[in-house]
Amino acid sequence: MPFTFISRCLSAICVLIMLLWSRDLFTMVGTRGLLDPNLAASLTEVLPLSIYNWISFDSLKADSAILILINFVAVIGAVLFWKPRSVLASIGLYLTFVCFKHTVALFAYGVYEFIQLGLFYVMIANLAAYAFRKSEGDALKAERMVGWFFRIHIAMAYVFAGACKAIGPQWWNGESVWRALSRSDSTGQRWFNFEWTGQYPLLLQFVGISVFLIELTYPLAFVRRLRPYIVSGMILMHFGTIVTQGLTVFGFTMISLNAYFWLESKELDSRPK
Amino acid sequence: MRFVLALLLSATLVLATYSASVGFSDALAFVRKDTQILAPPKGNLASLSQFLPSGTSYGFYAPQVCSEFRLKMRLGESATGIVRDVKIDLGPESSLLVSSLSSSSQNSNVAKTIAASFASYGFTRDTNADSAEVTIEVEIMSPLSEATMRKAEWVTFTKFHFKR
């Protein structure tokens, strides 16, 4: 059930991202795009699935390949949404999404990392369920193990995110929250103007400290009694980033991962050992 | 079979934790104004960590929220003397992605490459233009203590000129 949920959420987000990309695809990438293929290709040695590893970046074939790639991601994403436990669709979506991410690496931001993370565990869970399909008990045990690793990975990511914030003074004194809220509206997505928050430094300080504290203490979500507070706090924080910073896709991806963490934990708690 | 699965997942998690530690040491070096950081994975290990979900540091907005960067471009025609500002019409998510690219401009070597990339975009779309001026601007924000007194302003960080 939890893997069905996260599989559907992530595949829907992949389809959405491809739709958003399709609007500006050739303004952004390809032979006539903002990201010069030479620049994109210079990174390919550490990005094994970038299409520039296989296709000459100055040919029109590169444009066609990118177009085919985003269509593949969208179509396979739609298939996985329809059949969330399909082994082939989950492998296909993981490979095509990572291929896309590596090809547009210089544009990619945090959300691409977390989608890759989620799709990886969905793929492994589906593979495990398939490999142990003859014994329901073994399949459950294998999936349960994947679920543990997935939740530990999410918690590890939050701990490091919190630790990196906590070592500088700016999240302690509210400066970073002020900057995050009142930076220029370069994305065109900000729904409200939050410059007025500069009049309330204590509030900003409280928010700043709360943000890294909830990230640092995320592993406490493994404790059943504390889980509602930690996971709801985190969902609230991500909802805040959607409203205040316009990080819509990122926010919904992280809310999905948190909802998965909650569902998986509940399932494991209620299942006989 | 379960042992192999556990091994694969453990390796992914260990590699991810190492990459996150590299990011943490980078943030620490930034705060201490130091240059010593944990060595990031290299060669095949770097490729593997990118293939698995293990190649990121998770240090978003840390240790502090950096200033916003933006690129502006003007194209010129030497024959007629006409100079035009280039407006790039992008959707909200694409603007966010471009802002992610622009923020790499704080490194001066990368800045020149990105500016060249923008100039190439301009030249491809405007075949009459034979010169391009790409300006990278940075938003200077007032500190929180002066938030109510000073407004943020955009200043020129660096400027590049290109000829076709």
mmCIF file with all atom_site columns, N, CA, C and O in Angstrom, chain B residues 12-57:
data_model
loop_
_atom_site.group_PDB
_atom_site.id
_atom_site.type_symbol
_atom_site.label_atom_id
_atom_site.label_alt_id
_atom_site.label_comp_id
_atom_site.label_asym_id
_atom_site.label_entity_id
_atom_site.label_seq_id
_atom_site.pdbx_PDB_ins_code
_atom_site.Cartn_x
_atom_site.Cartn_y
_atom_site.Cartn_z
_atom_site.occupancy
_atom_site.B_iso_or_equiv
_atom_site.pdbx_formal_charge
_atom_site.auth_seq_id
_atom_site.auth_comp_id
_atom_site.auth_asym_id
_atom_site.auth_atom_id
_atom_site.pdbx_PDB_model_num
ATOM 1   N N  . THR B 1 12 ? 24.099 1.704  -1.375  1.00 0.00 ? 12 THR B N  1
ATOM 2   C CA . THR B 1 12 ? 23.485 2.975  -1.790  1.00 0.00 ? 12 THR B CA 1
ATOM 3   C C  . THR B 1 12 ? 23.458 3.959  -0.625  1.00 0.00 ? 12 THR B C  1
ATOM 4   O O  . THR B 1 12 ? 23.808 5.138  -0.772  1.00 0.00 ? 12 THR B O  1
ATOM 5   N N  . LEU B 1 13 ? 23.064 3.448  0.517   1.00 0.00 ? 13 LEU B N  1
ATOM 6   C CA . LEU B 1 13 ? 22.939 4.322  1.689   1.00 0.00 ? 13 LEU B CA 1
ATOM 7   C C  . LEU B 1 13 ? 24.307 4.828  2.172   1.00 0.00 ? 13 LEU B C  1
ATOM 8   O O  . LEU B 1 13 ? 24.460 5.999  2.524   1.00 0.00 ? 13 LEU B O  1
ATOM 9   N N  . VAL B 1 14 ? 25.297 3.937  2.144   1.00 0.00 ? 14 VAL B N  1
ATOM 10  C CA . VAL B 1 14 ? 26.648 4.339  2.578   1.00 0.00 ? 14 VAL B CA 1
ATOM 11  C C  . VAL B 1 14 ? 27.194 5.422  1.635   1.00 0.00 ? 14 VAL B C  1
ATOM 12  O O  . VAL B 1 14 ? 27.719 6.454  2.073   1.00 0.00 ? 14 VAL B O  1
ATOM 13  N N  . LEU B 1 15 ? 27.022 5.190  0.349   1.00 0.00 ? 15 LEU B N  1
ATOM 14  C CA . LEU B 1 15 ? 27.520 6.156  -0.645  1.00 0.00 ? 15 LEU B CA 1
ATOM 15  C C  . LEU B 1 15 ? 26.784 7.497  -0.503  1.00 0.00 ? 15 LEU B C  1
ATOM 16  O O  . LEU B 1 15 ? 27.391 8.573  -0.579  1.00 0.00 ? 15 LEU B O  1
ATOM 17  N N  . ALA B 1 16 ? 25.483 7.417  -0.263  1.00 0.00 ? 16 ALA B N  1
ATOM 18  C CA . ALA B 1 16 ? 24.684 8.644  -0.091  1.00 0.00 ? 16 ALA B CA 1
ATOM 19  C C  . ALA B 1 16 ? 25.129 9.394  1.158   1.00 0.00 ? 16 ALA B C  1
ATOM 20  O O  . ALA B 1 16 ? 25.238 10.631 1.148   1.00 0.00 ? 16 ALA B O  1
ATOM 21  N N  . THR B 1 17 ? 25.408 8.652  2.225   1.00 0.00 ? 17 THR B N  1
ATOM 22  C CA . THR B 1 17 ? 25.848 9.297  3.470   1.00 0.00 ? 17 THR B CA 1
ATOM 23  C C  . THR B 1 17 ? 27.213 9.949  3.262   1.00 0.00 ? 17 THR B C  1
ATOM 24  O O  . THR B 1 17 ? 27.470 11.051 3.765   1.00 0.00 ? 17 THR B O  1
ATOM 25  N N  . TYR B 1 18 ? 28.073 9.289  2.489   1.00 0.00 ? 18 TYR B N  1
ATOM 26  C CA . TYR B 1 18 ? 29.389 9.877  2.224   1.00 0.00 ? 18 TYR B CA 1
ATOM 27  C C  . TYR B 1 18 ? 29.244 11.178 1.421   1.00 0.00 ? 18 TYR B C  1
ATOM 28  O O  . TYR B 1 18 ? 29.865 12.188 1.760   1.00 0.00 ? 18 TYR B O  1
ATOM 29  N N  . SER B 1 19 ? 28.400 11.159 0.372   1.00 0.00 ? 19 SER B N  1
ATOM 30  C CA . SER B 1 19 ? 28.199 12.375 -0.433  1.00 0.00 ? 19 SER B CA 1
ATOM 31  C C  . SER B 1 19 ? 27.625 13.499 0.430   1.00 0.00 ? 19 SER B C  1
ATOM 32  O O  . SER B 1 19 ? 28.009 14.659 0.293   1.00 0.00 ? 19 SER B O  1
ATOM 33  N N  . ALA B 1 20 ? 26.703 13.139 1.323   1.00 0.00 ? 20 ALA B N  1
ATOM 34  C CA . ALA B 1 20 ? 26.125 14.146 2.214   1.00 0.00 ? 20 ALA B CA 1
ATOM 35  C C  . ALA B 1 20 ? 27.199 14.694 3.159   1.00 0.00 ? 20 ALA B C  1
ATOM 36  O O  . ALA B 1 20 ? 27.213 15.897 3.471   1.00 0.00 ? 20 ALA B O  1
ATOM 37  N N  . SER B 1 21 ? 28.119 13.827 3.591   1.00 0.00 ? 21 SER B N  1
ATOM 38  C CA . SER B 1 21 ? 29.209 14.278 4.470   1.00 0.00 ? 21 SER B CA 1
ATOM 39  C C  . SER B 1 21 ? 30.135 15.237 3.733   1.00 0.00 ? 21 SER B C  1
ATOM 40  O O  . SER B 1 21 ? 30.661 16.186 4.325   1.00 0.00 ? 21 SER B O  1
ATOM 41  N N  . VAL B 1 22 ? 30.340 14.995 2.436   1.00 0.00 ? 22 VAL B N  1
ATOM 42  C CA . VAL B 1 22 ? 31.170 15.913 1.634   1.00 0.00 ? 22 VAL B CA 1
ATOM 43  C C  . VAL B 1 22 ? 30.511 17.293 1.627   1.00 0.00 ? 22 VAL B C  1
ATOM 44  O O  . VAL B 1 22 ? 31.165 18.329 1.816   1.00 0.00 ? 22 VAL B O  1
ATOM 45  N N  . GLY B 1 23 ? 29.184 17.308 1.439   1.00 0.00 ? 23 GLY B N  1
ATOM 46  C CA . GLY B 1 23 ? 28.442 18.569 1.452   1.00 0.00 ? 23 GLY B CA 1
ATOM 47  C C  . GLY B 1 23 ? 28.544 19.255 2.804   1.00 0.00 ? 23 GLY B C  1
ATOM 48  O O  . GLY B 1 23 ? 28.698 20.480 2.889   1.00 0.00 ? 23 GLY B O  1
ATOM 49  N N  . PHE B 1 24 ? 28.493 18.447 3.866   1.00 0.00 ? 24 PHE B N  1
ATOM 50  C CA . PHE B 1 24 ? 28.588 19.015 5.223   1.00 0.00 ? 24 PHE B CA 1
ATOM 51  C C  . PHE B 1 24 ? 29.969 19.630 5.435   1.00 0.00 ? 24 PHE B C  1
ATOM 52  O O  . PHE B 1 24 ? 30.091 20.737 5.963   1.00 0.00 ? 24 PHE B O  1
ATOM 53  N N  . SER B 1 25 ? 31.015 18.928 4.995   1.00 0.00 ? 25 SER B N  1
ATOM 54  C CA . SER B 1 25 ? 32.373 19.459 5.185   1.00 0.00 ? 25 SER B CA 1
ATOM 55  C C  . SER B 1 25 ? 32.569 20.719 4.342   1.00 0.00 ? 25 SER B C  1
ATOM 56  O O  . SER B 1 25 ? 33.282 21.646 4.732   1.00 0.00 ? 25 SER B O  1
ATOM 57  N N  . ASP B 1 26 ? 31.885 20.782 3.187   1.00 0.00 ? 26 ASP B N  1
ATOM 58  C CA . ASP B 1 26 ? 31.938 21.968 2.333   1.00 0.00 ? 26 ASP B CA 1
ATOM 59  C C  . ASP B 1 26 ? 31.302 23.158 3.053   1.00 0.00 ? 26 ASP B C  1
ATOM 60  O O  . ASP B 1 26 ? 31.847 24.272 3.081   1.00 0.00 ? 26 ASP B O  1
ATOM 61  N N  . ALA B 1 27 ? 30.133 22.906 3.666   1.00 0.00 ? 27 ALA B N  1
ATOM 62  C CA . ALA B 1 27 ? 29.437 23.970 4.403   1.00 0.00 ? 27 ALA B CA 1
ATOM 63  C C  . ALA B 1 27 ? 30.278 24.434 5.588   1.00 0.00 ? 27 ALA B C  1
ATOM 64  O O  . ALA B 1 27 ? 30.387 25.629 5.874   1.00 0.00 ? 27 ALA B O  1
ATOM 65  N N  . LEU B 1 28 ? 30.912 23.473 6.247   1.00 0.00 ? 28 LEU B N  1
ATOM 66  C CA . LEU B 1 28 ? 31.755 23.784 7.406   1.00 0.00 ? 28 LEU B CA 1
ATOM 67  C C  . LEU B 1 28 ? 32.951 24.644 6.980   1.00 0.00 ? 28 LEU B C  1
ATOM 68  O O  . LEU B 1 28 ? 33.298 25.631 7.631   1.00 0.00 ? 28 LEU B O  1
ATOM 69  N N  . ALA B 1 29 ? 33.555 24.265 5.845   1.00 0.00 ? 29 ALA B N  1
ATOM 70  C CA . ALA B 1 29 ? 34.696 25.021 5.323   1.00 0.00 ? 29 ALA B CA 1
ATOM 71  C C  . ALA B 1 29 ? 34.263 26.448 4.972   1.00 0.00 ? 29 ALA B C  1
ATOM 72  O O  . ALA B 1 29 ? 35.000 27.406 5.201   1.00 0.00 ? 29 ALA B O  1
ATOM 73  N N  . PHE B 1 30 ? 33.063 26.593 4.445   1.00 0.00 ? 30 PHE B N  1
ATOM 74  C CA . PHE B 1 30 ? 32.537 27.921 4.092   1.00 0.00 ? 30 PHE B CA 1
ATOM 75  C C  . PHE B 1 30 ? 32.399 28.789 5.348   1.00 0.00 ? 30 PHE B C  1
ATOM 76  O O  . PHE B 1 30 ? 32.807 29.952 5.359   1.00 0.00 ? 30 PHE B O  1
ATOM 77  N N  . VAL B 1 31 ? 31.855 28.200 6.397   1.00 0.00 ? 31 VAL B N  1
ATOM 78  C CA . VAL B 1 31 ? 31.649 28.955 7.640   1.00 0.00 ? 31 VAL B CA 1
ATOM 79  C C  . VAL B 1 31 ? 32.999 29.342 8.255   1.00 0.00 ? 31 VAL B C  1
ATOM 80  O O  . VAL B 1 31 ? 33.184 30.447 8.743   1.00 0.00 ? 31 VAL B O  1
ATOM 81  N N  . ARG B 1 32 ? 33.948 28.413 8.209   1.00 0.00 ? 32 ARG B N  1
ATOM 82  C CA . ARG B 1 32 ? 35.269 28.671 8.826   1.00 0.00 ? 32 ARG B CA 1
ATOM 83  C C  . ARG B 1 32 ? 36.216 29.416 7.894   1.00 0.00 ? 32 ARG B C  1
ATOM 84  O O  . ARG B 1 32 ? 37.381 29.617 8.232   1.00 0.00 ? 32 ARG B O  1
ATOM 85  N N  . LYS B 1 33 ? 35.744 29.749 6.689   1.00 0.00 ? 33 LYS B N  1
ATOM 86  C CA . LYS B 1 33 ? 36.577 30.392 5.657   1.00 0.00 ? 33 LYS B CA 1
ATOM 87  C C  . LYS B 1 33 ? 37.829 29.551 5.398   1.00 0.00 ? 33 LYS B C  1
ATOM 88  O O  . LYS B 1 33 ? 38.943 30.037 5.316   1.00 0.00 ? 33 LYS B O  1
ATOM 89  N N  . ASP B 1 34 ? 37.606 28.280 5.293   1.00 0.00 ? 34 ASP B N  1
ATOM 90  C CA . ASP B 1 34 ? 38.664 27.292 5.113   1.00 0.00 ? 34 ASP B CA 1
ATOM 91  C C  . ASP B 1 34 ? 38.504 26.698 3.700   1.00 0.00 ? 34 ASP B C  1
ATOM 92  O O  . ASP B 1 34 ? 37.491 26.918 3.053   1.00 0.00 ? 34 ASP B O  1
ATOM 93  N N  . THR B 1 35 ? 39.485 25.973 3.223   1.00 0.00 ? 35 THR B N  1
ATOM 94  C CA . THR B 1 35 ? 39.318 25.352 1.902   1.00 0.00 ? 35 THR B CA 1
ATOM 95  C C  . THR B 1 35 ? 39.349 23.832 1.965   1.00 0.00 ? 35 THR B C  1
ATOM 96  O O  . THR B 1 35 ? 39.137 23.160 0.964   1.00 0.00 ? 35 THR B O  1
ATOM 97  N N  . GLN B 1 36 ? 39.626 23.306 3.145   1.00 0.00 ? 36 GLN B N  1
ATOM 98  C CA . GLN B 1 36 ? 39.771 21.855 3.261   1.00 0.00 ? 36 GLN B CA 1
ATOM 99  C C  . GLN B 1 36 ? 38.413 21.179 3.366   1.00 0.00 ? 36 GLN B C  1
ATOM 100 O O  . GLN B 1 36 ? 37.654 21.435 4.297   1.00 0.00 ? 36 GLN B O  1
ATOM 101 N N  . ILE B 1 37 ? 38.123 20.337 2.372   1.00 0.00 ? 37 ILE B N  1
ATOM 102 C CA . ILE B 1 37 ? 36.880 19.569 2.458   1.00 0.00 ? 37 ILE B CA 1
ATOM 103 C C  . ILE B 1 37 ? 37.163 18.094 2.197   1.00 0.00 ? 37 ILE B C  1
ATOM 104 O O  . ILE B 1 37 ? 38.218 17.747 1.661   1.00 0.00 ? 37 ILE B O  1
ATOM 105 N N  . LEU B 1 38 ? 36.217 17.294 2.607   1.00 0.00 ? 38 LEU B N  1
ATOM 106 C CA . LEU B 1 38 ? 36.306 15.855 2.366   1.00 0.00 ? 38 LEU B CA 1
ATOM 107 C C  . LEU B 1 38 ? 36.341 15.625 0.850   1.00 0.00 ? 38 LEU B C  1
ATOM 108 O O  . LEU B 1 38 ? 35.599 16.292 0.122   1.00 0.00 ? 38 LEU B O  1
ATOM 109 N N  . ALA B 1 39 ? 37.199 14.704 0.399   1.00 0.00 ? 39 ALA B N  1
ATOM 110 C CA . ALA B 1 39 ? 37.308 14.488 -1.056  1.00 0.00 ? 39 ALA B CA 1
ATOM 111 C C  . ALA B 1 39 ? 36.022 13.873 -1.603  1.00 0.00 ? 39 ALA B C  1
ATOM 112 O O  . ALA B 1 39 ? 35.563 12.847 -1.090  1.00 0.00 ? 39 ALA B O  1
ATOM 113 N N  . PRO B 1 40 ? 35.418 14.498 -2.614  1.00 0.00 ? 40 PRO B N  1
ATOM 114 C CA . PRO B 1 40 ? 34.209 13.898 -3.202  1.00 0.00 ? 40 PRO B CA 1
ATOM 115 C C  . PRO B 1 40 ? 34.561 12.628 -3.973  1.00 0.00 ? 40 PRO B C  1
ATOM 116 O O  . PRO B 1 40 ? 35.714 12.449 -4.387  1.00 0.00 ? 40 PRO B O  1
ATOM 117 N N  . PRO B 1 41 ? 33.588 11.734 -4.176  1.00 0.00 ? 41 PRO B N  1
ATOM 118 C CA . PRO B 1 41 ? 33.877 10.514 -4.943  1.00 0.00 ? 41 PRO B CA 1
ATOM 119 C C  . PRO B 1 41 ? 34.385 10.870 -6.339  1.00 0.00 ? 41 PRO B C  1
ATOM 120 O O  . PRO B 1 41 ? 33.965 11.871 -6.920  1.00 0.00 ? 41 PRO B O  1
ATOM 121 N N  . LYS B 1 42 ? 35.322 10.062 -6.839  1.00 0.00 ? 42 LYS B N  1
ATOM 122 C CA . LYS B 1 42 ? 35.911 10.343 -8.171  1.00 0.00 ? 42 LYS B CA 1
ATOM 123 C C  . LYS B 1 42 ? 35.746 9.142  -9.103  1.00 0.00 ? 42 LYS B C  1
ATOM 124 O O  . LYS B 1 42 ? 35.477 8.034  -8.645  1.00 0.00 ? 42 LYS B O  1
ATOM 125 N N  . GLY B 1 43 ? 35.933 9.382  -10.385 1.00 0.00 ? 43 GLY B N  1
ATOM 126 C CA . GLY B 1 43 ? 35.935 8.313  -11.390 1.00 0.00 ? 43 GLY B CA 1
ATOM 127 C C  . GLY B 1 43 ? 34.654 7.502  -11.412 1.00 0.00 ? 43 GLY B C  1
ATOM 128 O O  . GLY B 1 43 ? 33.554 8.063  -11.379 1.00 0.00 ? 43 GLY B O  1
ATOM 129 N N  . ASN B 1 44 ? 34.827 6.178  -11.405 1.00 0.00 ? 44 ASN B N  1
ATOM 130 C CA . ASN B 1 44 ? 33.664 5.284  -11.506 1.00 0.00 ? 44 ASN B CA 1
ATOM 131 C C  . ASN B 1 44 ? 32.735 5.407  -10.304 1.00 0.00 ? 44 ASN B C  1
ATOM 132 O O  . ASN B 1 44 ? 31.521 5.268  -10.436 1.00 0.00 ? 44 ASN B O  1
ATOM 133 N N  . LEU B 1 45 ? 33.337 5.691  -9.152  1.00 0.00 ? 45 LEU B N  1
ATOM 134 C CA . LEU B 1 45 ? 32.512 5.825  -7.940  1.00 0.00 ? 45 LEU B CA 1
ATOM 135 C C  . LEU B 1 45 ? 31.590 7.051  -8.060  1.00 0.00 ? 45 LEU B C  1
ATOM 136 O O  . LEU B 1 45 ? 30.430 7.016  -7.639  1.00 0.00 ? 45 LEU B O  1
ATOM 137 N N  . ALA B 1 46 ? 32.118 8.132  -8.669  1.00 0.00 ? 46 ALA B N  1
ATOM 138 C CA . ALA B 1 46 ? 31.304 9.339  -8.875  1.00 0.00 ? 46 ALA B CA 1
ATOM 139 C C  . ALA B 1 46 ? 30.151 9.025  -9.825  1.00 0.00 ? 46 ALA B C  1
ATOM 140 O O  . ALA B 1 46 ? 29.002 9.434  -9.579  1.00 0.00 ? 46 ALA B O  1
ATOM 141 N N  . SER B 1 47 ? 30.465 8.286  -10.900 1.00 0.00 ? 47 SER B N  1
ATOM 142 C CA . SER B 1 47 ? 29.409 7.914  -11.856 1.00 0.00 ? 47 SER B CA 1
ATOM 143 C C  . SER B 1 47 ? 28.367 7.034  -11.198 1.00 0.00 ? 47 SER B C  1
ATOM 144 O O  . SER B 1 47 ? 27.166 7.220  -11.386 1.00 0.00 ? 47 SER B O  1
ATOM 145 N N  . LEU B 1 48 ? 28.848 6.084  -10.388 1.00 0.00 ? 48 LEU B N  1
ATOM 146 C CA . LEU B 1 48 ? 27.917 5.171  -9.713  1.00 0.00 ? 48 LEU B CA 1
ATOM 147 C C  . LEU B 1 48 ? 27.010 5.939  -8.750  1.00 0.00 ? 48 LEU B C  1
ATOM 148 O O  . LEU B 1 48 ? 25.801 5.711  -8.693  1.00 0.00 ? 48 LEU B O  1
ATOM 149 N N  . SER B 1 49 ? 27.611 6.900  -8.035  1.00 0.00 ? 49 SER B N  1
ATOM 150 C CA . SER B 1 49 ? 26.793 7.646  -7.067  1.00 0.00 ? 49 SER B CA 1
ATOM 151 C C  . SER B 1 49 ? 25.755 8.518  -7.778  1.00 0.00 ? 49 SER B C  1
ATOM 152 O O  . SER B 1 49 ? 24.705 8.803  -7.232  1.00 0.00 ? 49 SER B O  1
ATOM 153 N N  . GLN B 1 50 ? 26.051 8.921  -9.025  1.00 0.00 ? 50 GLN B N  1
ATOM 154 C CA . GLN B 1 50 ? 25.068 9.685  -9.800  1.00 0.00 ? 50 GLN B CA 1
ATOM 155 C C  . GLN B 1 50 ? 23.983 8.778  -10.358 1.00 0.00 ? 50 GLN B C  1
ATOM 156 O O  . GLN B 1 50 ? 22.841 9.189  -10.508 1.00 0.00 ? 50 GLN B O  1
ATOM 157 N N  . PHE B 1 51 ? 24.371 7.530  -10.663 1.00 0.00 ? 51 PHE B N  1
ATOM 158 C CA . PHE B 1 51 ? 23.389 6.582  -11.184 1.00 0.00 ? 51 PHE B CA 1
ATOM 159 C C  . PHE B 1 51 ? 22.445 6.113  -10.073 1.00 0.00 ? 51 PHE B C  1
ATOM 160 O O  . PHE B 1 51 ? 21.231 6.023  -10.260 1.00 0.00 ? 51 PHE B O  1
ATOM 161 N N  . LEU B 1 52 ? 23.040 5.849  -8.905  1.00 0.00 ? 52 LEU B N  1
ATOM 162 C CA . LEU B 1 52 ? 22.213 5.532  -7.740  1.00 0.00 ? 52 LEU B CA 1
ATOM 163 C C  . LEU B 1 52 ? 21.789 6.883  -7.150  1.00 0.00 ? 52 LEU B C  1
ATOM 164 O O  . LEU B 1 52 ? 22.391 7.901  -7.461  1.00 0.00 ? 52 LEU B O  1
ATOM 165 N N  . PRO B 1 53 ? 20.795 6.928  -6.299  1.00 0.00 ? 53 PRO B N  1
ATOM 166 C CA . PRO B 1 53 ? 20.440 8.240  -5.720  1.00 0.00 ? 53 PRO B CA 1
ATOM 167 C C  . PRO B 1 53 ? 21.380 8.590  -4.569  1.00 0.00 ? 53 PRO B C  1
ATOM 168 O O  . PRO B 1 53 ? 20.966 8.713  -3.433  1.00 0.00 ? 53 PRO B O  1
ATOM 169 N N  . SER B 1 54 ? 22.676 8.714  -4.865  1.00 0.00 ? 54 SER B N  1
ATOM 170 C CA . SER B 1 54 ? 23.670 8.882  -3.804  1.00 0.00 ? 54 SER B CA 1
ATOM 171 C C  . SER B 1 54 ? 24.667 9.990  -4.104  1.00 0.00 ? 54 SER B C  1
ATOM 172 O O  . SER B 1 54 ? 25.744 10.015 -3.517  1.00 0.00 ? 54 SER B O  1
ATOM 173 N N  . GLY B 1 55 ? 24.328 10.895 -4.997  1.00 0.00 ? 55 GLY B N  1
ATOM 174 C CA . GLY B 1 55 ? 25.346 11.861 -5.405  1.00 0.00 ? 55 GLY B CA 1
ATOM 175 C C  . GLY B 1 55 ? 25.091 13.270 -4.927  1.00 0.00 ? 55 GLY B C  1
ATOM 176 O O  . GLY B 1 55 ? 25.707 14.209 -5.429  1.00 0.00 ? 55 GLY B O  1
ATOM 177 N N  . THR B 1 56 ? 24.219 13.442 -3.956  1.00 0.00 ? 56 THR B N  1
ATOM 178 C CA . THR B 1 56 ? 23.896 14.819 -3.563  1.00 0.00 ? 56 THR B CA 1
ATOM 179 C C  . THR B 1 56 ? 24.211 15.076 -2.098  1.00 0.00 ? 56 THR B C  1
ATOM 180 O O  . THR B 1 56 ? 24.338 14.145 -1.311  1.00 0.00 ? 56 THR B O  1
ATOM 181 N N  . SER B 1 57 ? 24.320 16.382 -1.771  1.00 0.00 ? 57 SER B N  1
ATOM 182 C CA . SER B 1 57 ? 24.735 16.721 -0.401  1.00 0.00 ? 57 SER B CA 1
ATOM 183 C C  . SER B 1 57 ? 23.553 17.095 0.492   1.00 0.00 ? 57 SER B C  1
ATOM 184 O O  . SER B 1 57 ? 23.688 17.153 1.694   1.00 0.00 ? 57 SER B O  1
#
